[in-house]
Short mmCIF file of C-alpha atoms and ligand atoms in Angstrom, two decimals:
data_model
loop_
_atom_site.label_atom_id
_atom_site.label_comp_id
_atom_site.label_asym_id
_atom_site.label_seq_id
_atom_site.Cartn_x
_atom_site.Cartn_y
_atom_site.Cartn_z
CA MET A 21 134.78 184.97 -9.28
CA SER A 22 132.79 185.94 -12.19
CA GLY A 23 134.23 188.86 -13.81
CA ILE A 24 135.30 190.56 -10.84
CA ILE A 25 138.63 192.17 -10.29
CA LEU A 26 139.58 193.49 -7.36
CA PRO A 27 141.44 196.55 -6.73
CA GLY A 28 144.31 196.30 -4.11
CA ALA A 29 144.58 199.09 -1.51
CA ASP A 30 146.60 201.20 -3.92
CA GLY A 31 143.96 201.08 -6.45
CA ALA A 32 145.80 198.78 -8.63
CA LEU A 33 143.89 195.95 -10.27
CA TYR A 34 145.27 192.26 -10.30
CA PRO A 35 144.32 189.88 -13.12
CA ARG A 36 144.18 186.62 -12.54
CA ASN A 37 147.56 184.71 -12.79
CA ARG A 38 146.88 181.71 -14.95
CA ASP A 39 149.95 180.33 -14.45
CA TRP A 40 149.19 180.03 -10.87
CA HIS A 41 146.28 178.07 -11.07
CA PRO A 42 146.00 174.83 -12.56
CA PRO A 43 144.27 174.61 -16.03
CA ALA A 44 140.39 173.27 -15.85
CA ASN A 45 141.12 169.83 -17.59
CA THR A 46 143.47 167.89 -15.30
CA PRO A 47 143.09 164.48 -16.54
CA GLY A 48 144.65 162.97 -13.23
CA TYR A 49 141.80 164.61 -11.21
CA LYS A 50 139.23 162.71 -13.76
CA SER A 51 136.12 164.59 -13.28
CA THR A 52 137.67 167.77 -14.12
CA THR A 53 137.39 166.62 -17.87
CA PHE A 54 133.90 166.24 -17.42
CA ARG A 55 133.17 169.73 -16.20
CA ALA A 56 135.90 171.70 -17.54
CA PRO A 57 134.59 174.42 -20.38
CA LYS A 58 134.63 172.95 -23.96
CA HIS A 59 134.31 176.72 -25.34
CA ALA A 60 135.95 179.87 -25.25
CA LEU A 61 135.01 181.39 -22.34
CA LEU A 62 132.66 184.50 -22.18
CA SER A 63 132.68 187.73 -19.73
CA LEU A 64 129.10 188.32 -18.18
CA GLY A 65 128.62 191.23 -15.98
CA GLY A 66 127.20 190.62 -12.46
CA THR A 67 123.80 191.66 -11.61
CA ALA A 68 123.26 194.02 -8.58
CA SER A 69 122.19 191.49 -6.30
CA GLU A 70 125.62 189.53 -6.76
CA LEU A 71 127.72 192.58 -6.50
CA THR A 72 126.46 194.45 -3.68
CA GLY A 73 125.41 191.47 -0.89
CA PRO A 74 124.90 189.69 1.35
CA THR A 75 126.58 191.34 4.30
CA PHE A 76 127.45 189.45 7.10
CA GLY A 77 128.48 190.64 11.06
CA HIS A 78 129.59 188.62 13.89
CA SER A 79 125.61 189.18 15.23
CA SER A 80 124.84 187.15 12.12
CA LEU A 81 126.43 183.95 13.68
CA ASN A 82 125.36 181.30 16.65
CA PRO A 83 127.60 181.04 19.89
CA LEU A 84 128.89 177.47 18.38
CA ASP A 85 129.35 178.21 14.84
CA ASN A 86 133.04 178.31 15.09
CA ASP A 87 133.18 175.19 17.35
CA LEU A 88 132.89 171.84 15.33
CA ILE A 89 133.91 169.83 18.34
CA ARG A 90 130.23 170.97 19.80
CA ASN A 91 128.12 172.59 17.29
CA TYR A 92 126.06 169.47 16.51
CA SER A 93 126.48 167.49 19.60
CA GLN A 94 123.30 165.06 20.04
CA ASP A 95 123.78 164.50 23.67
CA GLY A 96 126.08 167.02 24.75
CA SER A 97 128.96 165.14 24.55
CA GLU A 98 132.23 166.25 22.33
CA ALA A 99 132.97 165.13 18.90
CA ILE A 100 135.68 162.02 18.74
CA GLY A 101 139.10 162.84 17.43
CA GLN A 102 142.49 164.78 17.78
CA ARG A 103 141.39 168.24 19.04
CA LEU A 104 142.72 171.21 17.25
CA ILE A 105 142.29 175.03 16.97
CA VAL A 106 142.51 176.47 13.49
CA TYR A 107 143.16 179.95 12.89
CA GLY A 108 144.62 182.56 10.56
CA GLN A 109 144.14 185.81 9.05
CA VAL A 110 142.71 186.79 5.71
CA LEU A 111 144.74 189.33 3.63
CA ASP A 112 144.54 191.17 0.56
CA GLU A 113 147.54 191.46 -2.00
CA ASN A 114 149.14 194.18 -0.10
CA ALA A 115 148.92 192.49 3.36
CA ARG A 116 145.86 194.65 4.59
CA PRO A 117 143.67 192.89 6.80
CA VAL A 118 140.15 191.72 5.49
CA PRO A 119 137.89 192.14 8.33
CA GLU A 120 134.34 191.18 8.53
CA THR A 121 134.27 188.46 5.71
CA LEU A 122 132.38 185.43 6.47
CA VAL A 123 134.69 182.21 6.25
CA GLU A 124 132.87 178.59 6.10
CA PHE A 125 134.60 175.73 6.82
CA TRP A 126 133.74 171.90 6.45
CA GLN A 127 135.59 168.60 6.59
CA ALA A 128 135.17 164.94 6.90
CA ASN A 129 134.99 163.42 10.59
CA ALA A 130 138.06 161.92 12.31
CA GLY A 131 137.88 158.64 10.58
CA GLY A 132 137.69 160.31 7.18
CA ARG A 133 133.81 160.11 6.54
CA TYR A 134 131.32 163.08 5.58
CA ARG A 135 127.95 163.56 6.88
CA HIS A 136 126.44 163.39 3.22
CA ARG A 137 124.00 161.10 1.65
CA LYS A 138 126.01 160.40 -1.13
CA GLU A 139 129.26 159.49 0.84
CA ALA A 140 130.32 156.11 0.18
CA TYR A 141 133.58 155.37 2.72
CA LEU A 142 132.74 152.71 5.19
CA ALA A 143 134.45 154.56 7.88
CA PRO A 144 131.60 155.36 10.89
CA LEU A 145 129.74 158.79 11.35
CA ASP A 146 130.20 160.39 14.72
CA PRO A 147 126.62 161.14 16.05
CA ASN A 148 128.33 164.21 17.60
CA PHE A 149 130.34 165.72 14.66
CA GLY A 150 128.21 167.19 12.00
CA GLY A 151 131.42 168.83 10.26
CA CYS A 152 130.78 172.16 9.26
CA GLY A 153 131.02 175.73 10.81
CA ARG A 154 131.60 179.37 10.11
CA ALA A 155 133.22 182.50 11.64
CA VAL A 156 133.59 186.00 10.48
CA THR A 157 137.12 187.93 10.65
CA ASP A 158 137.55 190.10 13.32
CA GLU A 159 138.97 194.12 12.60
CA ASN A 160 142.44 192.42 12.11
CA GLY A 161 141.11 189.81 9.41
CA PHE A 162 141.53 186.66 11.64
CA TYR A 163 139.19 183.91 12.02
CA SER A 164 139.68 180.91 14.67
CA PHE A 165 137.61 177.60 15.32
CA ARG A 166 137.74 174.14 17.14
CA THR A 167 137.50 170.90 15.66
CA VAL A 168 138.65 167.76 15.18
CA LYS A 169 141.75 166.45 12.79
CA PRO A 170 140.12 164.85 9.69
CA GLY A 171 140.94 161.45 8.70
CA ALA A 172 142.20 161.02 5.00
CA TYR A 173 139.68 159.10 2.76
CA PRO A 174 139.87 157.07 -0.54
CA TRP A 175 137.50 158.55 -3.11
CA PRO A 176 136.58 156.90 -6.76
CA ASN A 177 139.12 158.72 -8.83
CA GLY A 178 140.01 155.48 -10.43
CA GLY A 179 142.68 153.19 -8.99
CA ASN A 180 143.36 153.58 -5.29
CA ASP A 181 143.58 157.37 -4.68
CA TRP A 182 143.36 159.11 -1.11
CA ARG A 183 142.59 162.39 0.10
CA PRO A 184 145.23 163.77 2.42
CA ALA A 185 143.58 165.19 5.66
CA HIS A 186 142.06 168.73 4.41
CA ILE A 187 139.35 170.91 5.49
CA HIS A 188 137.62 173.05 2.84
CA PHE A 189 137.48 176.66 2.96
CA SER A 190 134.98 179.24 1.63
CA VAL A 191 135.58 183.21 1.92
CA PHE A 192 132.56 185.11 1.24
CA GLY A 193 133.94 188.64 0.60
CA HIS A 194 131.57 191.53 0.39
CA ALA A 195 129.24 190.02 -2.49
CA PHE A 196 127.68 186.78 -3.68
CA ALA A 197 129.88 187.25 -6.93
CA GLN A 198 133.30 187.35 -4.75
CA ARG A 199 132.77 184.14 -3.00
CA LEU A 200 136.28 182.02 -3.32
CA ILE A 201 136.91 178.44 -2.28
CA THR A 202 139.98 176.48 -1.34
CA GLN A 203 141.19 173.71 0.96
CA MET A 204 143.98 173.37 3.68
CA TYR A 205 146.35 170.39 4.17
CA PHE A 206 148.48 169.64 7.51
CA GLU A 207 152.18 170.37 7.42
CA GLY A 208 154.13 167.40 7.60
CA ASP A 209 151.36 165.04 5.84
CA PRO A 210 152.89 162.83 3.27
CA MET A 211 149.57 162.16 1.65
CA ILE A 212 149.53 165.56 0.24
CA TRP A 213 152.18 164.97 -2.43
CA GLN A 214 150.30 161.74 -3.61
CA CYS A 215 146.90 163.59 -4.01
CA PRO A 216 145.92 163.92 -7.72
CA ILE A 217 143.80 166.78 -7.00
CA VAL A 218 146.88 168.69 -5.35
CA GLY A 219 148.85 167.77 -8.35
CA SER A 220 146.98 169.76 -10.65
CA ILE A 221 148.61 172.48 -9.19
CA ALA A 222 152.01 173.01 -10.84
CA ASP A 223 153.86 175.41 -8.72
CA LYS A 224 155.06 173.80 -5.58
CA SER A 225 155.21 176.87 -4.04
CA ALA A 226 151.04 177.54 -4.55
CA ILE A 227 150.88 174.08 -3.16
CA ASP A 228 152.79 175.13 -0.06
CA GLN A 229 150.80 178.19 0.33
CA LEU A 230 147.60 175.29 1.21
CA ILE A 231 149.29 173.82 4.09
CA ALA A 232 148.53 175.01 7.48
CA ARG A 233 151.48 175.18 9.85
CA LEU A 234 151.50 173.43 13.21
CA ASP A 235 151.68 176.59 15.81
CA ARG A 236 153.05 175.47 19.11
CA HIS A 237 152.62 178.78 20.61
CA ASN A 238 148.92 178.79 20.37
CA THR A 239 148.30 175.35 21.39
CA THR A 240 145.84 174.83 24.20
CA PRO A 241 147.69 172.64 27.29
CA MET A 242 146.17 169.33 27.63
CA ASP A 243 143.36 170.11 25.10
CA ALA A 244 144.27 171.18 21.60
CA LEU A 245 147.15 171.69 18.92
CA ALA A 246 146.77 174.66 17.00
CA TYR A 247 147.36 175.10 13.06
CA ARG A 248 147.46 178.55 11.28
CA PHE A 249 146.25 178.92 8.05
CA ASP A 250 146.33 182.66 6.19
CA ILE A 251 144.34 183.25 3.32
CA VAL A 252 145.62 185.90 0.89
CA LEU A 253 143.25 187.49 -1.70
CA ARG A 254 144.45 188.07 -5.51
CA GLY A 255 147.58 188.93 -6.43
CA ARG A 256 151.54 187.46 -6.42
CA ARG A 257 151.01 185.87 -2.94
CA SER A 258 147.51 184.85 -3.22
CA THR A 259 146.06 181.30 -2.35
CA MET A 260 145.30 178.90 -4.95
CA PHE A 261 141.49 179.26 -4.88
CA GLU A 262 139.82 176.14 -6.58
CA ASN A 263 136.69 177.86 -8.04
CA LYS A 264 138.92 179.78 -10.60
CA LEU A 265 139.32 176.45 -12.45
CA GLU A 266 136.64 177.24 -14.57
CA GLY A 267 135.01 180.49 -15.81
CA ASN A 268 136.24 184.12 -15.29
FE1 FE2 B 303 136.98 166.91 0.95
#
C-alpha cells in the first residue's frame, strides 16, 4: 500500500502498526531474506492512475466467477473435494462495511496442488478445478464464494515444511495503490502453528484474525460446509496483510 494512509469514518488517519506486522526479513521464512529491503525506505507519491482507479462493479463479473467448483469445469462436472462456502464482510477500522470492492481469491486444489507451471508438488491436478475466482462486496460489505477445501502442501523452505490449508485473498480497494493481500486459514487446523510463514507473525491475536471460523448456521445441507472470514482494513483491529512486509 504505497504511501497511502486511509482515513477512517471519523476522518482520522491510522498509521501502520509495525508491531502488528512481521518484519520484512524473517529468516524462518527463507525467501524473505532475499527480498527484504536492505536500505532505508523512501516514500513515493502515487500517480493519478494509481490513486483513482480502477473501479469495479457487479457487472464486471461473470456469473461463475465466485464459484470455484464450476468456473473452470472442462466437461460440466464439478471440482473434486470437500465442498465449502467461504464468506465474510470487509470492514474498516470503525466497523463500517466496505461496499463495491473487488475481492479475489486463489488456492491449491483438494490435493494441495496449484495449477501453475512452476508447481513442483506431485499431487495430481483436477482437470475441473482452476483455483481462482473473484467477487465484489455488496452494499453491506459482504462477499461469498463456493470452492473445495484446499489441501496442505510441502514447499521448499529447507527441511520438511508444509503449508497449512489456506486461501489467498486480495482486496482491491478503490485504486491500484490500495490493493492488499493476505491469507485465510481454517479453524482447528494444527498445521497453522507449524508454518514458518504464519510463524513470522509475532502477535498470536494477529494470527487468530487470519483463521476462518466454521459456521454451522450457513452450511448448505447435504452440500457444503461454511466458513466465515471477515477482513478489517487498517487500524488496531486490522487483518494482517502480507504485502505490508515490504516498502511503505
Ligand atoms: Fe499458497
